[in-house]
Amino acid sequence: MSLAQKYPNEVNQIMAKYPPEHKRSAVMPLLYLAQREEGYVTKDALKDIAQMLDITETDVASIVGFYSLYHDHKAGKYRMQVCTDLPCALRGADKFLADLCGNLGIQVGETTADGLITIEAVTCLAACDKAPMFQTQGPDGIKYHENMTVDKTLELIEALKSAGKEVK
Amino acid sequence: MTKQLTLTIDGVQVTVPEGTLVVDAAKMAGIDIPVFCYHPKMEPAGNCRMCLVEVGRPVIDRATGQAVMENGQPKIQFMPKLETACTNTVSEGMVVLTQTEKVTEGRKGTLEFLLTSHPLDCPICDKGGECPLQNLTVEHGPGKSRFLYDEKQHLAKHVPLGELIWLDRERCIQCARCIRFQDEIVGEAVLGFEARGRMTQIISLSEPGFDSVFSGNTSDICPVGALTTADFRFGARPWELKASASICSQCPVGCNTTFNTRREAKAGGEIVIKRVMPRQNEEVNEIWMCDKGRFAYHYAESAQRLVKPTVRQAKASWTDAFDLVTQTFEASKSDVVVLASGRLSNEDLFNLKSLADGLGGKSILYTDMGGGNLTAQVGVGQGTDLGKLGKGDTILVVASDLYEEAPVWYLRVKQAADRGATLIVANSRHTKLERFARYAIRYANGDEVKTVADLQGDSKIAQEFANAQNAVVFFGSDGLGLNGSANLAAACAKLLQDTKHVGKANNGLIGVWQRANDQGAWEMGFRPEADLASAFKNKIVYIVGADPAGDDPALALALKGARFIVVQDILETLTTHMADVVLPAQAYTEREGTYTSGERRVQRFYAAVPVHGEAKADFAIAGEIGRRLGLNTENGSAMVTFDRLAASVKDFAGLDTNKLAEVKPQWPIVGRGDLYYGGTTYENKQGLGVQLSTAAERGEAVSLPEVRAESALRPREDQLLAVPVTKLYDRGQTVASTELLTQRIGEPTVSLHPETAKRLGVAAGGRVSLAFNGLSAEALVKIDDTISAGVVLVPRSMGLAVREPVSVQVLGLAEAKVS
């Protein structure tokens, strides 16, 4: 099913915001819509958006690739995106990331066995002064977690786990 | 006129037009500012930082608006940091310093960063030896890196972006020249960047990969060895290559090219072509060429090449072959019919015409497109340069898919539209050029002439055409056969004549011919013939550079009616199989000559490789036959033949080899020393060619034919009409033998309207059988909702012989094609 068939009202609303000659500008909200359900933009959705906006798939993929908030592959329920840019690295982000991965028994980019957490390294989340820091992207939206330690992070993961159970 | 500004670069005073970039101003003054991402054909990007220079501007007193003086000189305020010369435009009194310690440090730093993860695999890199990164590193680099060798990023080195272009991710410096070329110049954004920072990578998601017919150009302008062509990759080192000037023989644009050759062990020590590169001619192809021209040259190396004459299909000596041909021609004289194609050079066609005339026989141009007699009268005037068209000018493209038929014209017309020219695209279906058109007219098949006639009315489009400063009309044979296109040409000629867009530069008619030198054939006096079967009947047929039997079974049948068949070609074909005598001809890579482009520019090409077997040049064979028949035809030198031609064909009067070899300074500056700036395109040292004058600009009487109301069949309610269209990569003799293009050539595919497909019970990718002209064939189906429900688009030269619109029976085949 195409995006327009799946979310007719929202697609129309988004498209109405931009003049027809600048419809390519609708790419960001459409991508956001496309990954709402699966947590990533599928190949079909990519094609769909390109066609709707009369731009190439490569163009759309470039945008997905540029932003750390868009994804082109499936991941765990929560993406934990650790900023490892230079200022964060100076405040120990690299070590934090390595230790966290060690504790969870996974590599950067991998997902925990229970499918709950995917660890990703990203660049610049604009909170250098509070590094090590990361953002979580999940069903409850995007959240910043600053001045983090591995212990605090493991606590957070436990909380996310039990929160998941309660919902069940 | 644009305001001129004066600035000082390294103490040299330079005066340039307002809006000029600092980097270009320096180049004009002979000062090289190193660049990677900047390219003079594209908008500046400013992302590589290689062109950093010190820029100072005069201090202006706000109160008086006058320059502040200091010691009798204007006081110059330098910017605290280095600035990019590629994004700053010049200003009056600007002072630019490109050789200071600060600048040197800046360049060193930039190169050190660019090389942090560069593999430095120059010894095995195709670009090594003509690589801007290599050259500029030697000239400006730090010589040593402070980065840790072990922390170098390792990335994929063999990434096919498509089957034609390969990407080496490690070598890429993210200058985006390729991405910007595809986006800005071609208008097909099939390349893009993925991710950010150190992770930035080139991607292409199109289907097929890197889906553009201009892809090869990106490897020319790539300032590193990141993009290489599948054809040349690991093929040779640039310094081993010799360069021979040539003209592309694939379409009427006449792109100036260079054959790079070397002696090769694999070829038994023979000299072979390793690659084809564009050669700069700003009025023809600028510094670009299409992939067909770049890759399809392999046909000249095909195993099907004819190497020895045959008589009745048995190998024979040239003497025996000439004897038999001469005796037969001598005995039959006016019964000789010469059928020649626009694949031949002007000299070949001139000699063939002289031969036919000398015998009192007939000379026929092998084509399905008419109108060449009109381009000689109201064609574009001398000095025409599509690159000069812009605001206030109008271009009409009618019944032609320039992208598929003449890609570099597509590029040039698209860019004229970008500069503000009014582009009118009229066709019976969607074509790629439509996207850039101010007016896209979709006519019903059969309404071609009416559509052009309507441009002489009161409509807004008509007014815009009439009032255009300059107007150029491209007409083609999309959906049309010989009669239809000839009639369309007449309608276009009338439109131009009536609106006074003839007889001057940048105005007039251009034929989008099916072969490179069709225009030249018309100039030499060859004319097409609608009824070839009658023309062949009981005649002595001399076929040169054409394969009628292979193109159309009906023509094979027609040839059976001929009394005697002589075929002169470079490859073995179905037609050579029917011949009494076969004469092997040299490929254009093996000899010299001239072609006349669609813009009527006469351009010279040279021999690049040795002759295959015993093949002789077409003009020499025709010349020899002529001599044996007592005619004074030249049989030795192509350029002597050209001189004779110039002395006898009126429009060529006064032309000689010196005129063809004239060059003038061109912008941007390209060539070996400047390849970091303009790419690896070759500088044109061999001649820009000469555009012929038209009857209209010589003030001669122009006689245009009557325009018939109808030009082609229309689809009828109860039937489907098969209409021919042109596909760039087809199964033509000069394309199909290049294996690299097999995937792009694909299978014969016809386009159907969705309704028609539904009625026939087929979907995209399904199969149909077609029955027309007493023939039947199968083809794959493509859906095109822009065509009329009554037509089936049939590609030319794909094994489905549709020479003009014809009624067709189509049946959907149940079996689905598994791809």
Coordinates of C-alpha atoms in Angstrom, one line a residue, chain B residues 336-807:
Chain B
V336 CA 23.1 1.1 -61.3
V337 CA 21.4 2.2 -58.1
V338 CA 23.7 3.4 -55.3
L339 CA 22.1 3.1 -51.9
A340 CA 24.3 4.8 -49.2
S341 CA 23.7 5.9 -45.6
G342 CA 24.7 8.8 -43.5
R343 CA 27.3 6.6 -41.7
L344 CA 29.6 7.5 -44.5
S345 CA 31.8 10.6 -44.7
N346 CA 31.3 13.6 -47.1
E347 CA 34.1 12.3 -49.3
D348 CA 32.6 8.8 -49.5
L349 CA 29.3 10.2 -50.4
F350 CA 30.8 12.7 -52.9
N351 CA 32.6 9.9 -54.8
L352 CA 29.6 7.6 -54.7
K353 CA 27.4 10.4 -56.1
S354 CA 30.0 11.2 -58.8
L355 CA 30.0 7.5 -59.7
A356 CA 26.2 7.2 -59.8
D357 CA 26.0 10.4 -61.9
G358 CA 28.8 9.3 -64.2
L359 CA 27.0 6.1 -64.9
G360 CA 23.7 7.9 -65.3
G361 CA 22.3 5.8 -62.4
K362 CA 20.4 6.6 -59.3
S363 CA 21.7 7.6 -55.9
I364 CA 19.5 7.0 -52.9
L365 CA 20.0 8.0 -49.3
Y366 CA 19.1 5.1 -46.9
T367 CA 17.0 6.8 -44.3
D368 CA 13.4 7.0 -42.9
M369 CA 13.6 10.7 -42.4
G370 CA 13.2 13.5 -44.9
G371 CA 13.8 17.3 -45.0
G372 CA 17.5 17.6 -45.6
N373 CA 16.9 19.8 -48.7
L374 CA 15.3 22.3 -46.4
T375 CA 18.0 22.5 -43.8
A376 CA 20.4 23.5 -46.6
Q377 CA 18.1 26.5 -47.4
V378 CA 16.8 27.6 -44.0
G379 CA 19.1 25.7 -41.6
V380 CA 20.8 27.5 -38.8
G381 CA 23.1 30.3 -40.0
Q382 CA 26.8 30.4 -39.7
G383 CA 28.1 31.1 -36.2
T384 CA 25.2 29.3 -34.6
D385 CA 26.0 28.3 -31.0
L386 CA 23.2 26.8 -28.9
G387 CA 25.3 27.8 -25.9
K388 CA 24.5 31.5 -26.7
L389 CA 20.7 31.0 -26.6
G390 CA 19.0 32.3 -23.5
K391 CA 16.5 34.9 -22.4
G392 CA 14.4 36.2 -25.3
D393 CA 15.2 33.2 -27.6
T394 CA 12.9 30.3 -28.4
I395 CA 13.7 26.7 -29.2
L396 CA 11.1 24.4 -30.6
V397 CA 11.7 20.7 -30.5
V398 CA 9.0 18.8 -32.4
A399 CA 8.7 15.0 -33.0
S400 CA 12.0 14.3 -31.5
D401 CA 13.2 12.7 -28.3
L402 CA 16.6 14.5 -28.1
Y403 CA 17.7 12.6 -25.0
E404 CA 17.5 9.3 -27.0
E405 CA 18.4 10.6 -30.4
A406 CA 21.0 13.3 -29.9
P407 CA 21.9 13.4 -26.2
V408 CA 24.3 16.4 -26.3
W409 CA 21.6 18.5 -28.0
Y410 CA 19.3 17.6 -25.1
L411 CA 22.0 18.9 -22.8
R412 CA 22.5 22.1 -24.7
V413 CA 18.8 22.8 -25.2
K414 CA 18.1 22.0 -21.5
Q415 CA 20.8 24.5 -20.5
A416 CA 19.5 27.2 -22.9
A417 CA 16.1 26.7 -21.1
D418 CA 18.0 27.1 -17.8
R419 CA 19.4 30.4 -19.1
G420 CA 15.9 31.6 -19.8
A421 CA 15.2 30.6 -23.4
T422 CA 11.6 29.6 -24.1
L423 CA 11.6 25.9 -24.8
I424 CA 8.6 24.4 -26.6
V425 CA 8.5 20.7 -26.7
A426 CA 5.9 19.2 -29.0
N427 CA 5.4 15.5 -29.2
S428 CA 2.8 12.8 -29.1
R429 CA 4.2 11.5 -25.8
H430 CA 6.2 12.5 -22.8
T431 CA 9.9 12.9 -23.4
K432 CA 12.6 13.8 -20.9
L433 CA 13.1 17.2 -22.3
E434 CA 9.5 18.2 -21.5
R435 CA 10.5 18.8 -17.8
F436 CA 12.5 21.9 -18.9
A437 CA 9.9 23.2 -21.4
R438 CA 8.0 26.3 -20.8
Y439 CA 5.4 24.9 -23.1
A440 CA 4.8 21.2 -23.5
I441 CA 2.5 20.4 -26.3
R442 CA 1.1 16.9 -26.6
Y443 CA -0.5 16.3 -30.0
A444 CA -2.4 13.3 -31.3
N445 CA -0.5 11.2 -33.8
G446 CA -1.2 12.7 -37.2
D447 CA -1.5 16.2 -35.8
E448 CA 2.2 17.0 -36.1
V449 CA 1.9 19.5 -39.0
K450 CA -1.2 21.1 -37.6
T451 CA 0.6 21.6 -34.3
V452 CA 3.4 23.5 -36.1
A453 CA 1.0 25.4 -38.2
D454 CA -0.9 26.5 -35.0
L455 CA 2.3 28.2 -33.9
Q456 CA 1.6 30.8 -36.5
G457 CA -1.5 32.1 -34.9
D458 CA -2.6 34.5 -32.1
S459 CA -1.9 32.1 -29.2
K460 CA 0.6 33.1 -26.5
I461 CA 3.0 30.5 -27.6
A462 CA 2.8 31.6 -31.3
Q463 CA 3.4 35.2 -30.3
E464 CA 6.4 34.2 -28.2
F465 CA 7.8 32.2 -31.1
A466 CA 7.2 35.1 -33.6
N467 CA 8.7 37.7 -31.3
A468 CA 11.7 35.7 -30.3
Q469 CA 15.0 37.3 -30.8
N470 CA 16.3 34.1 -32.1
A471 CA 14.5 30.9 -32.9
V472 CA 15.7 27.4 -33.6
V473 CA 13.6 24.5 -34.6
F474 CA 14.6 20.9 -34.1
F475 CA 12.5 18.4 -36.0
G476 CA 12.8 14.7 -35.9
S477 CA 11.1 11.4 -36.9
D478 CA 9.6 10.4 -33.6
G479 CA 6.4 8.6 -34.6
L480 CA 7.0 9.4 -38.2
G481 CA 8.4 7.8 -41.3
L482 CA 10.0 9.3 -44.4
N483 CA 6.9 11.1 -45.8
G484 CA 5.7 12.3 -42.4
S485 CA 9.0 13.7 -41.3
A486 CA 9.6 15.4 -44.7
N487 CA 6.2 17.0 -44.5
L488 CA 6.9 18.1 -40.9
A489 CA 10.2 19.6 -42.0
A490 CA 8.3 21.6 -44.6
A491 CA 5.9 22.9 -42.0
C492 CA 8.8 23.9 -39.7
A493 CA 10.6 25.6 -42.5
K494 CA 7.5 27.6 -43.3
L495 CA 7.1 28.6 -39.7
L496 CA 10.7 29.8 -39.6
Q497 CA 10.5 31.5 -42.9
D498 CA 7.3 33.3 -42.1
T499 CA 8.5 34.5 -38.7
K500 CA 11.8 35.6 -40.3
H501 CA 13.9 33.3 -38.2
V502 CA 16.1 32.2 -41.1
G503 CA 19.4 33.3 -42.7
K504 CA 21.2 34.3 -39.6
A505 CA 23.2 32.9 -36.7
N506 CA 21.2 31.1 -34.0
N507 CA 18.1 30.9 -36.2
G508 CA 16.9 28.2 -38.4
L509 CA 16.0 24.5 -38.8
I510 CA 18.0 21.5 -37.5
G511 CA 17.2 18.0 -38.5
V512 CA 17.6 15.4 -35.8
W513 CA 18.9 12.8 -38.3
Q514 CA 19.1 9.1 -37.7
R515 CA 22.7 8.9 -38.7
A516 CA 25.8 11.1 -38.1
N517 CA 26.2 12.3 -41.6
D518 CA 22.7 12.3 -43.1
Q519 CA 23.0 16.1 -43.5
G520 CA 26.3 15.5 -45.5
A521 CA 24.5 13.0 -47.7
W522 CA 21.8 15.5 -48.5
E523 CA 24.5 18.1 -49.3
M524 CA 26.2 15.7 -51.7
G525 CA 22.9 15.2 -53.5
F526 CA 21.6 11.9 -52.1
R527 CA 17.8 11.8 -51.7
P528 CA 15.7 9.2 -49.9
E529 CA 13.3 7.0 -51.8
A530 CA 10.0 5.8 -50.3
D531 CA 9.6 2.8 -52.5
L532 CA 12.9 0.9 -52.3
A533 CA 11.4 -2.3 -53.7
S534 CA 10.6 -0.7 -57.1
A535 CA 14.0 1.1 -57.0
F536 CA 15.8 -2.3 -56.6
K537 CA 13.7 -4.2 -59.2
N538 CA 16.0 -5.6 -61.9
K539 CA 18.7 -3.2 -61.0
I540 CA 22.4 -3.4 -60.2
V541 CA 22.3 -2.3 -56.5
Y542 CA 25.4 -1.0 -54.9
I543 CA 24.8 -0.7 -51.1
V544 CA 27.2 1.2 -49.0
G545 CA 27.2 1.5 -45.2
A546 CA 23.7 0.1 -44.8
D547 CA 22.0 -3.2 -43.9
P548 CA 18.5 -3.0 -45.4
A549 CA 18.1 -6.8 -45.3
G550 CA 18.9 -6.9 -41.6
D551 CA 16.7 -3.9 -40.8
D552 CA 13.6 -5.0 -42.5
P553 CA 12.6 -8.4 -43.9
A554 CA 10.5 -6.6 -46.5
L555 CA 13.7 -5.0 -47.8
A556 CA 15.5 -8.3 -47.9
L557 CA 12.7 -9.6 -50.1
A558 CA 12.9 -6.4 -52.2
L559 CA 16.7 -7.0 -52.7
K560 CA 15.9 -10.5 -54.1
G561 CA 14.4 -8.6 -57.1
A562 CA 17.8 -7.0 -57.8
R563 CA 19.9 -8.3 -60.7
F564 CA 23.2 -7.9 -59.0
I565 CA 24.2 -6.7 -55.5
V566 CA 27.4 -5.1 -54.4
V567 CA 27.7 -4.5 -50.7
Q568 CA 30.4 -2.3 -49.2
D569 CA 30.4 -2.3 -45.4
I570 CA 32.6 -2.8 -42.4
L571 CA 30.7 -5.6 -40.8
E572 CA 29.1 -8.8 -42.0
T573 CA 25.4 -8.4 -42.2
L574 CA 22.3 -10.1 -43.6
T575 CA 22.8 -7.8 -46.6
T576 CA 26.4 -8.9 -47.2
H577 CA 25.1 -12.5 -47.2
M578 CA 22.9 -11.6 -50.2
A579 CA 25.6 -9.9 -52.1
D580 CA 27.3 -11.0 -55.3
V581 CA 30.3 -8.9 -54.4
V582 CA 31.3 -7.8 -50.9
L583 CA 33.8 -5.0 -50.5
P584 CA 35.3 -4.5 -47.0
A585 CA 35.4 -0.9 -45.9
Q586 CA 37.5 0.8 -43.3
A587 CA 35.9 1.9 -40.0
Y588 CA 36.1 5.7 -39.4
T589 CA 38.7 4.9 -36.7
E590 CA 41.1 3.7 -39.4
R591 CA 40.9 6.5 -41.9
E592 CA 40.3 10.2 -42.2
G593 CA 37.5 12.3 -43.6
T594 CA 34.8 14.8 -42.7
Y595 CA 31.2 14.7 -41.5
T596 CA 28.6 17.4 -41.7
S597 CA 26.7 17.7 -38.5
G598 CA 23.0 18.5 -38.0
E599 CA 24.0 22.1 -37.5
R600 CA 25.8 21.9 -40.9
R601 CA 29.2 22.1 -39.3
V602 CA 31.9 20.3 -41.4
Q603 CA 34.4 18.7 -39.1
R604 CA 37.4 16.5 -39.8
F605 CA 38.3 13.2 -38.2
Y606 CA 41.6 11.4 -38.4
A607 CA 42.9 7.8 -38.4
A608 CA 43.6 6.4 -34.9
V609 CA 44.3 2.7 -35.5
P610 CA 45.7 0.6 -38.3
V611 CA 43.4 -0.8 -41.0
H612 CA 41.6 -4.1 -40.4
G613 CA 42.7 -6.7 -42.9
E614 CA 42.5 -5.6 -46.5
A615 CA 39.7 -3.1 -45.9
K616 CA 39.8 0.2 -48.0
A617 CA 38.2 3.5 -47.3
D618 CA 34.8 3.9 -48.8
F619 CA 35.7 7.0 -50.9
A620 CA 38.8 5.1 -52.2
I621 CA 36.8 2.1 -53.3
A622 CA 34.2 4.3 -55.0
G623 CA 37.0 6.4 -56.5
E624 CA 38.7 3.3 -57.8
I625 CA 35.6 1.9 -59.4
G626 CA 35.0 5.3 -60.9
R627 CA 38.5 5.5 -62.4
R628 CA 38.1 2.1 -63.9
L629 CA 35.0 3.3 -65.6
G630 CA 36.8 6.3 -67.0
L631 CA 35.6 8.8 -64.5
N632 CA 38.1 11.2 -62.9
T633 CA 37.4 10.2 -59.3
E634 CA 40.0 10.4 -56.6
N635 CA 41.0 7.0 -55.1
G636 CA 43.9 7.9 -52.9
S637 CA 43.5 10.8 -50.5
A638 CA 40.5 11.7 -48.5
M639 CA 41.5 15.3 -48.3
V640 CA 42.1 15.6 -52.1
T641 CA 38.6 14.2 -52.4
F642 CA 37.5 16.9 -50.0
D643 CA 39.1 19.6 -52.1
R644 CA 37.3 18.3 -55.2
L645 CA 34.1 18.2 -53.3
A646 CA 34.6 21.8 -52.1
A647 CA 35.2 22.8 -55.7
S648 CA 32.0 21.2 -56.9
V649 CA 29.4 21.4 -54.1
K650 CA 28.3 25.0 -53.9
D651 CA 27.7 25.2 -50.1
F652 CA 31.2 23.9 -49.5
A653 CA 32.9 26.5 -51.8
G654 CA 36.0 27.9 -50.3
L655 CA 36.5 25.2 -47.7
D656 CA 39.8 23.6 -47.3
T657 CA 41.8 21.6 -44.7
N658 CA 43.3 24.8 -43.3
K659 CA 39.8 26.3 -42.6
L660 CA 38.7 23.1 -41.0
A661 CA 41.8 23.1 -38.8
E662 CA 41.2 26.7 -37.4
V663 CA 41.0 27.0 -33.7
K664 CA 40.4 29.9 -31.3
P665 CA 40.8 30.3 -27.6
Q666 CA 37.9 28.6 -25.7
W667 CA 36.6 29.0 -22.2
P668 CA 36.9 27.2 -19.8
I669 CA 40.6 26.4 -20.2
V670 CA 41.0 22.6 -20.3
G671 CA 43.8 20.3 -21.4
R672 CA 46.6 18.5 -19.9
G673 CA 48.1 21.3 -17.7
D674 CA 44.7 22.4 -16.7
L675 CA 43.0 19.2 -16.0
Y676 CA 42.5 20.0 -12.3
Y677 CA 40.4 22.9 -13.6
G678 CA 38.4 21.6 -16.5
G679 CA 38.8 17.8 -16.2
T680 CA 40.5 15.4 -18.5
T681 CA 38.7 16.6 -21.6
Y682 CA 41.1 17.2 -24.4
E683 CA 42.0 20.7 -25.6
N684 CA 41.0 21.2 -29.3
K685 CA 44.1 21.7 -31.3
Q686 CA 42.9 20.1 -34.5
G687 CA 40.1 22.4 -35.6
L688 CA 36.7 23.6 -34.6
G689 CA 35.2 22.9 -38.1
V690 CA 33.3 25.3 -40.3
Q691 CA 29.6 25.8 -40.4
L692 CA 28.1 26.0 -43.9
S693 CA 26.1 29.0 -45.0
T694 CA 22.5 28.6 -45.9
A695 CA 20.8 29.7 -49.0
A696 CA 18.7 32.1 -46.9
E697 CA 21.8 33.9 -45.5
R698 CA 23.4 34.2 -48.9
G699 CA 20.3 36.0 -50.0
E700 CA 19.3 33.3 -52.5
A701 CA 15.7 32.5 -53.3
V702 CA 14.4 30.0 -50.9
S703 CA 11.9 27.5 -52.4
L704 CA 10.0 25.6 -49.8
P705 CA 7.7 22.8 -50.7
E706 CA 3.9 22.9 -50.2
V707 CA 2.9 21.6 -46.7
R708 CA 0.4 18.8 -46.9
A709 CA -2.3 18.9 -44.3
E710 CA -1.7 15.4 -43.1
S711 CA 1.7 14.0 -42.4
A712 CA 1.1 10.6 -40.9
L713 CA -1.5 8.0 -40.4
R714 CA -3.8 8.5 -37.4
P715 CA -4.9 5.6 -35.2
R716 CA -8.4 4.5 -36.1
E717 CA -11.1 3.4 -33.7
D718 CA -10.9 -0.3 -34.6
Q719 CA -7.1 -0.7 -34.9
L720 CA -3.8 -0.1 -33.3
L721 CA -1.1 1.9 -35.0
A722 CA 2.5 1.0 -34.6
V723 CA 4.7 4.1 -34.6
P724 CA 8.5 4.1 -34.7
V725 CA 10.5 5.9 -32.0
T726 CA 14.3 6.0 -31.5
K727 CA 16.1 4.4 -28.7
L728 CA 19.7 5.5 -27.9
Y729 CA 21.1 2.0 -27.2
D730 CA 19.6 -0.1 -29.9
R731 CA 20.6 -3.2 -31.9
G732 CA 22.1 -1.2 -34.7
Q733 CA 25.3 -2.4 -36.2
T734 CA 27.3 0.4 -34.6
V735 CA 26.1 -0.3 -31.0
A736 CA 25.2 -3.9 -30.5
S737 CA 28.7 -5.3 -30.8
T738 CA 29.7 -3.4 -27.6
E739 CA 29.1 -6.0 -24.9
L740 CA 29.2 -3.4 -22.1
L741 CA 26.0 -1.9 -23.4
T742 CA 24.0 -5.2 -23.6
Q743 CA 22.1 -4.5 -20.5
R744 CA 21.1 -1.0 -21.6
I745 CA 20.1 -2.2 -25.1
G746 CA 17.8 -4.8 -23.4
E747 CA 15.1 -6.7 -25.2
P748 CA 12.7 -5.3 -27.8
T749 CA 10.1 -3.4 -25.7
V750 CA 7.0 -1.7 -27.0
S751 CA 5.0 0.9 -25.1
L752 CA 1.3 0.6 -24.6
H753 CA -1.3 2.9 -23.1
P754 CA -2.6 1.5 -19.8
E755 CA -6.1 1.0 -21.4
T756 CA -4.7 -0.8 -24.3
A757 CA -2.6 -3.0 -22.0
K758 CA -5.7 -3.7 -19.9
R759 CA -7.7 -4.6 -23.0
L760 CA -5.0 -7.0 -24.2
G761 CA -4.6 -8.4 -20.7
V762 CA -0.9 -7.6 -20.3
A763 CA 1.0 -5.7 -17.6
A764 CA 4.3 -4.0 -17.6
G765 CA 7.0 -6.6 -18.2
G766 CA 4.5 -8.9 -19.9
R767 CA 4.8 -10.1 -23.5
V768 CA 2.8 -9.4 -26.7
S769 CA 3.0 -10.6 -30.2
L770 CA 2.8 -8.1 -33.0
A771 CA 1.7 -8.6 -36.6
F772 CA 2.3 -5.9 -39.1
N773 CA 3.4 -5.7 -42.8
G774 CA 2.9 -9.4 -43.1
L775 CA 5.5 -10.0 -40.4
S776 CA 5.1 -11.1 -36.8
A777 CA 7.3 -10.6 -33.8
E778 CA 7.2 -10.7 -30.0
A779 CA 8.2 -8.0 -27.6
L780 CA 8.1 -7.0 -24.0
V781 CA 5.6 -4.4 -22.7
K782 CA 6.2 -1.1 -21.1
I783 CA 3.3 1.1 -20.0
D784 CA 3.2 4.8 -21.0
D785 CA 0.2 6.7 -19.9
T786 CA 1.2 9.7 -22.0
I787 CA 0.6 8.1 -25.4
S788 CA -2.7 7.7 -27.2
A789 CA -4.7 4.5 -26.6
G790 CA -4.6 3.9 -30.3
V791 CA -0.8 3.6 -30.7
V792 CA 1.9 1.2 -29.9
L793 CA 5.4 2.7 -29.7
V794 CA 7.9 0.5 -31.4
P795 CA 11.6 1.2 -31.0
R796 CA 13.7 1.4 -34.2
S797 CA 16.6 -1.0 -34.8
M798 CA 15.4 -3.5 -32.2
G799 CA 14.4 -6.2 -34.6
L800 CA 10.8 -4.9 -35.1
A801 CA 10.9 -3.3 -38.6
V802 CA 8.5 -0.4 -38.4
R803 CA 9.7 2.2 -40.9
E804 CA 6.6 4.4 -40.7
P805 CA 3.3 4.3 -38.9
V806 CA 1.5 1.1 -39.8
S807 CA -1.5 -0.7 -38.7

